[in-house]
Amino acid sequence: MTHRIFEGWHSHGRRVAVATKVSNADWARLPHCRSVMLAEGGKLFFTGKACKRGHVSPRNEHGDCTQCHLMRLAERRDAF
Ligand SMILES: [Zn+2]
């Protein structure tokens, strides 16, 4: 695993707590912001904050919530 500048206990603890609550503690191991994700060459990051639709899930390289992304894909598929 790549070494990453530690985000700080406050931020880390909050993300671990949120990730555990939504039953995916692995998310807490994702970068906490997009710039760190890009520096590591990853595809996802996890802020621990809800998106505008209330999903607490990782964000992709565009900063989009992955749940919203899946919903949009499903909507597009259903439109055909
Ligand atoms: Zn969302």
CSV table of C-alpha atoms and ligand atoms in Angstrom, one decimal:
chain,number,residue,atom,x,y,z
A,1,MET,CA,0.0,0.0,0.0
A,2,THR,CA,1.2,3.5,-0.9
A,3,HIS,CA,2.2,5.8,2.0
A,4,ARG,CA,-0.2,8.7,2.2
A,5,ILE,CA,0.1,11.8,4.3
A,6,PHE,CA,-2.2,11.1,7.2
A,7,GLU,CA,-5.4,13.1,7.1
A,8,GLY,CA,-5.5,13.5,10.9
A,9,TRP,CA,-7.3,11.5,13.6
A,10,HIS,CA,-10.4,13.7,13.6
A,11,SER,CA,-11.1,13.2,9.9
A,12,HIS,CA,-10.0,9.5,9.9
A,13,GLY,CA,-12.0,8.6,13.0
A,14,ARG,CA,-15.1,10.2,11.5
A,15,ARG,CA,-14.8,8.3,8.2
A,16,VAL,CA,-14.2,5.0,10.0
A,17,ALA,CA,-17.3,5.6,12.1
A,18,VAL,CA,-19.4,6.5,9.1
A,19,ALA,CA,-18.1,3.6,7.0
A,20,THR,CA,-18.7,1.1,9.8
A,21,LYS,CA,-22.2,2.4,10.3
A,22,VAL,CA,-23.1,1.9,6.6
A,23,SER,CA,-21.5,-1.6,6.9
A,24,ASN,CA,-18.5,-1.1,4.7
A,25,ALA,CA,-15.5,-0.4,6.9
A,26,ASP,CA,-13.2,-0.9,3.8
A,27,TRP,CA,-14.3,2.5,2.5
A,28,ALA,CA,-12.4,4.1,5.4
A,29,ARG,CA,-9.2,2.9,3.7
A,30,LEU,CA,-10.0,4.9,0.6
A,31,PRO,CA,-8.4,8.3,0.2
A,32,HIS,CA,-10.3,11.1,2.1
A,33,CYS,CA,-10.2,13.5,-0.8
A,34,ARG,CA,-9.9,13.6,-4.6
A,35,SER,CA,-6.4,15.1,-4.7
A,36,VAL,CA,-5.0,12.2,-2.6
A,37,MET,CA,-6.9,9.7,-4.8
A,38,LEU,CA,-5.3,11.3,-7.9
A,39,ALA,CA,-1.9,11.3,-6.3
A,40,GLU,CA,-2.2,7.6,-5.6
A,41,GLY,CA,-3.7,6.9,-9.1
A,42,GLY,CA,-6.9,5.5,-7.6
A,43,LYS,CA,-10.5,5.7,-8.9
A,44,LEU,CA,-12.5,6.2,-5.7
A,45,PHE,CA,-12.3,8.3,-2.6
A,46,PHE,CA,-14.6,8.4,0.5
A,47,THR,CA,-15.4,11.6,2.3
A,48,GLY,CA,-17.8,10.1,4.9
A,49,LYS,CA,-20.3,12.8,4.0
A,50,ALA,CA,-23.7,12.3,2.4
A,51,CYS,CA,-24.2,13.4,-1.2
A,52,LYS,CA,-27.1,15.7,-2.2
A,53,ARG,CA,-29.4,12.7,-2.4
A,54,GLY,CA,-28.3,11.5,1.0
A,55,HIS,CA,-26.1,8.5,-0.1
A,56,VAL,CA,-23.0,7.9,2.0
A,57,SER,CA,-20.8,6.1,-0.4
A,58,PRO,CA,-17.5,6.6,-2.2
A,59,ARG,CA,-17.0,9.2,-4.9
A,60,ASN,CA,-15.5,8.6,-8.3
A,61,GLU,CA,-12.8,10.7,-10.1
A,62,HIS,CA,-15.4,13.3,-11.1
A,63,GLY,CA,-16.4,13.7,-7.5
A,64,ASP,CA,-19.8,12.0,-8.2
A,65,CYS,CA,-21.4,9.8,-5.6
A,66,THR,CA,-21.2,6.2,-6.9
A,67,GLN,CA,-24.8,5.5,-5.8
A,68,CYS,CA,-26.1,8.4,-7.8
A,69,HIS,CA,-23.9,7.3,-10.7
A,70,LEU,CA,-25.5,3.8,-10.6
A,71,MET,CA,-29.0,5.4,-10.3
A,72,ARG,CA,-28.3,7.5,-13.4
A,73,LEU,CA,-27.1,4.5,-15.3
A,74,ALA,CA,-30.2,2.6,-14.4
A,75,GLU,CA,-32.4,5.6,-15.4
A,76,ARG,CA,-30.7,5.9,-18.7
A,77,ARG,CA,-31.1,2.1,-19.3
A,78,ASP,CA,-34.8,2.3,-18.4
A,79,ALA,CA,-35.3,5.2,-20.8
A,80,PHE,CA,-34.6,3.0,-23.8
B,1,ZN,ZN,-25.7,9.9,-4.2
